[in-house]
Short mmCIF file of C-alpha atoms in Angstrom, two decimals:
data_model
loop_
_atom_site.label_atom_id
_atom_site.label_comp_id
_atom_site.label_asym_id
_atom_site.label_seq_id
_atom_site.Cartn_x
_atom_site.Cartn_y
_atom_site.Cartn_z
CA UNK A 1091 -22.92 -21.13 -1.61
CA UNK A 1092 -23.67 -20.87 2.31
CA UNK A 1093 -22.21 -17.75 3.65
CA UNK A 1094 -20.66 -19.00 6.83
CA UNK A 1095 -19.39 -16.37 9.33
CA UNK A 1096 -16.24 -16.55 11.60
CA UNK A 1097 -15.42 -14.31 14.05
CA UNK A 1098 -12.36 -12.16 13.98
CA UNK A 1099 -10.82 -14.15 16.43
CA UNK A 1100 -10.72 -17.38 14.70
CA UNK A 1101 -9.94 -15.31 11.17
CA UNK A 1102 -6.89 -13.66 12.81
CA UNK A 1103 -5.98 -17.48 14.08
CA UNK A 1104 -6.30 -18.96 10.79
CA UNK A 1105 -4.97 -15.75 9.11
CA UNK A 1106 -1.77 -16.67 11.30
CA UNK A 1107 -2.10 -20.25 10.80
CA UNK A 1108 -1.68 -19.81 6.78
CA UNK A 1109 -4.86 -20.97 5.69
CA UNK A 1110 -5.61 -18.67 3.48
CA UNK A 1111 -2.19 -18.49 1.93
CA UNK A 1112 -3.61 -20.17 -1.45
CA UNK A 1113 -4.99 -17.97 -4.35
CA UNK A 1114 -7.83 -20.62 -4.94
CA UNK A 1115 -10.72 -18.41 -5.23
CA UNK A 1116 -12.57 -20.82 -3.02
CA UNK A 1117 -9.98 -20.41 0.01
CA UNK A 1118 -10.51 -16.59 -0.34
CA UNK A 1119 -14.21 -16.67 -0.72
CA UNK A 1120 -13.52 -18.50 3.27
CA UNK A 1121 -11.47 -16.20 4.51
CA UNK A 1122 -13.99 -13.55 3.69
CA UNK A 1123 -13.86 -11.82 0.02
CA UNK A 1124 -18.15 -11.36 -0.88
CA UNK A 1125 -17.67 -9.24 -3.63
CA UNK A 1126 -14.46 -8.39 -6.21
CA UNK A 1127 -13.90 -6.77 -9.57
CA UNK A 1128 -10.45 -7.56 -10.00
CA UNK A 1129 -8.87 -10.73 -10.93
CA UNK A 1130 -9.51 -13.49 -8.78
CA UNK A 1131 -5.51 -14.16 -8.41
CA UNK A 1132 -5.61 -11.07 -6.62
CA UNK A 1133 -7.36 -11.60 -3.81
CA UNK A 1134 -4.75 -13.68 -2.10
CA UNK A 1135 -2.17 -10.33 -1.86
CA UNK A 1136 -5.43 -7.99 -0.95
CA UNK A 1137 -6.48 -10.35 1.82
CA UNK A 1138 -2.53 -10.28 3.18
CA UNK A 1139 -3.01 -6.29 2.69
CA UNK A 1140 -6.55 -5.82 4.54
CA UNK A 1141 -5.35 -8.41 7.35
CA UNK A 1142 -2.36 -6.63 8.37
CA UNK A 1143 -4.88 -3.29 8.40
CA UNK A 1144 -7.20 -5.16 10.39
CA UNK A 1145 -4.58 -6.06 12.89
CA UNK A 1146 -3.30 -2.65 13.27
CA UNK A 1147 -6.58 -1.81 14.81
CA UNK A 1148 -6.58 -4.54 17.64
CA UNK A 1149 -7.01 -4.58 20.42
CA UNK A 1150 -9.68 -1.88 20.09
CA UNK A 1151 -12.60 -0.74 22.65
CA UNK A 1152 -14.79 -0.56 19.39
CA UNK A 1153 -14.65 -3.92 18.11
CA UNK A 1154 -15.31 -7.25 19.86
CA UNK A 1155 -13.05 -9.76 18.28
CA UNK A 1156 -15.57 -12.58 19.59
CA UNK A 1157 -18.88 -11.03 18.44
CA UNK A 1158 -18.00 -9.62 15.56
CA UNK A 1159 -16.56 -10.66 11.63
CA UNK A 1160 -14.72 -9.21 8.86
CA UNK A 1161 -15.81 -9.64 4.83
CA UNK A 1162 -13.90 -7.77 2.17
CA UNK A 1163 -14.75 -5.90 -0.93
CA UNK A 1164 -13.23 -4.80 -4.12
CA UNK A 1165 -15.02 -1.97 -5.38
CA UNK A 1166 -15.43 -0.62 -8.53
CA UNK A 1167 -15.72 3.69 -9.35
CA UNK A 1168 -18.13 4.97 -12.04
CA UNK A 1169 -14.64 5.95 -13.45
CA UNK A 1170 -13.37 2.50 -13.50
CA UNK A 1171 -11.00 3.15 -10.42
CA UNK A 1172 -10.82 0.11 -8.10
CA UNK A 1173 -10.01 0.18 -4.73
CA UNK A 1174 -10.17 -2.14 -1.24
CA UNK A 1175 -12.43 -1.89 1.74
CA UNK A 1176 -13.06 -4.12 4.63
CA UNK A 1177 -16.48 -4.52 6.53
CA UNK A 1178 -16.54 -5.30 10.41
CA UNK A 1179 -19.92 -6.78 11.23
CA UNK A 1180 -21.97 -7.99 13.92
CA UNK A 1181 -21.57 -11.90 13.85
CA UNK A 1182 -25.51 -12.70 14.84
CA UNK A 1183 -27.00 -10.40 12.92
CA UNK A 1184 -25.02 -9.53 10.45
CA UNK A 1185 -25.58 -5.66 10.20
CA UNK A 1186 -22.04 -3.75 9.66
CA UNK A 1187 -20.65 -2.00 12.53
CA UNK A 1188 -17.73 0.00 10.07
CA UNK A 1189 -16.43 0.10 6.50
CA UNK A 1190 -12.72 0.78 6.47
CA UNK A 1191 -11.30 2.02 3.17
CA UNK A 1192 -7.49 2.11 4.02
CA UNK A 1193 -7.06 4.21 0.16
CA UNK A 1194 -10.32 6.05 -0.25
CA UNK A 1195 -9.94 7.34 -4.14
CA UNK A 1196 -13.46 9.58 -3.60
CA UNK A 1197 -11.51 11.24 -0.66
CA UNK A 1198 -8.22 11.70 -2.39
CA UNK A 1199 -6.49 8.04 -1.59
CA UNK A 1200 -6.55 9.00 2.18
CA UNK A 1201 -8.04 6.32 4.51
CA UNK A 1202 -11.49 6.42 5.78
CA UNK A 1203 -14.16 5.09 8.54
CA UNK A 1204 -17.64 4.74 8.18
CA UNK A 1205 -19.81 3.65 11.10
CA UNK A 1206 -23.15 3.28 12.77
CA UNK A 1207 -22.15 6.01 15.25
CA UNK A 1208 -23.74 8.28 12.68
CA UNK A 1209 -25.66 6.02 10.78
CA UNK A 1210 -23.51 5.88 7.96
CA UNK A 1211 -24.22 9.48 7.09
CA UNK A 1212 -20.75 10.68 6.54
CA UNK A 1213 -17.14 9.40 7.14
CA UNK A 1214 -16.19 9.48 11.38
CA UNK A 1215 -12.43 9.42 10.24
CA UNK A 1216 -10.46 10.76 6.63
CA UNK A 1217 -6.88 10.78 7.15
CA UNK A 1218 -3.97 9.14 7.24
CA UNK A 1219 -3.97 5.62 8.43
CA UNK A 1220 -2.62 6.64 11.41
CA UNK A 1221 -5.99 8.41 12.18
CA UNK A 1222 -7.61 5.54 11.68
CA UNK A 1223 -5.59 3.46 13.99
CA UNK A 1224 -5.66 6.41 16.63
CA UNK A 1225 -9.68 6.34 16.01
CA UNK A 1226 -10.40 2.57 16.91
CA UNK A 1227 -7.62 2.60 19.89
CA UNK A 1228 -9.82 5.09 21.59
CA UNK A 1229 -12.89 4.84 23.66
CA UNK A 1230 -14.61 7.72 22.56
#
């Protein structure tokens, strides 16, 4: 399959326009899933779930809605313990700008950012979602 990348912008646009509203695993391989442990019926719901995060965030100084993407992820624990994150990435060359894990269970279900501020070496936010928000609104 041919990984194609869209930016935010035209996710958000088709987000809005309900084309992802089917739970054909195909449709939510488009609108951005790359890798999943749970049931592939799910992914419609946890796409609604991670979109509405996403637009929370926007407009933010941090992210470019025209140069950048957005891929999701189901993750799977040691323990077994699934949980959600979503990627923002550069759209030309791919590298990943932030994870955001909205219910981080290795931080005690409170929602976290990783960036390339600090190379990925620990989180920049844990908190509520609210930090998160407050995080990507400003310009430091």
């Amino acid at each position: 399959m041919k990984e194609r990348r869209m930016s935010i912008r035209e996710f958000l646009k088709r987000f809005d326009r309900g084309d992802f509203d089917s739970k054909d695993v195909n449709v939510q391989i488009e609108a951005g899933w790359w890798d999943w442990f749970c049931k592939d019926s799910a992914l419609r719901n946890k796409t609604y779930y991670l979109a509405k995060k996403l637009k929370s965030l926007l407009p933010s100084p941090k992210i470019d809605i025209d140069k950048t993407y957005v891929w999701f992820k189901n993750n799977c624990l040691v323990s077994g313990k699934l949980y959600d994150d979503f990627r923002i990435s550069d759209l030309k060359t791919g590298d990943v700008l932030y994870t955001i894990i909205p219910k981080d269970p290795t931080a005690g279900n409170k929602a976290a950012v990783w960036g390339y501020e600090n190379d990925f070496s620990e989180p920049l936010v844990v908190g509520s979602w609210k930090d998160v928000v407050h995080f990507f609104k400003s310009k430091r």
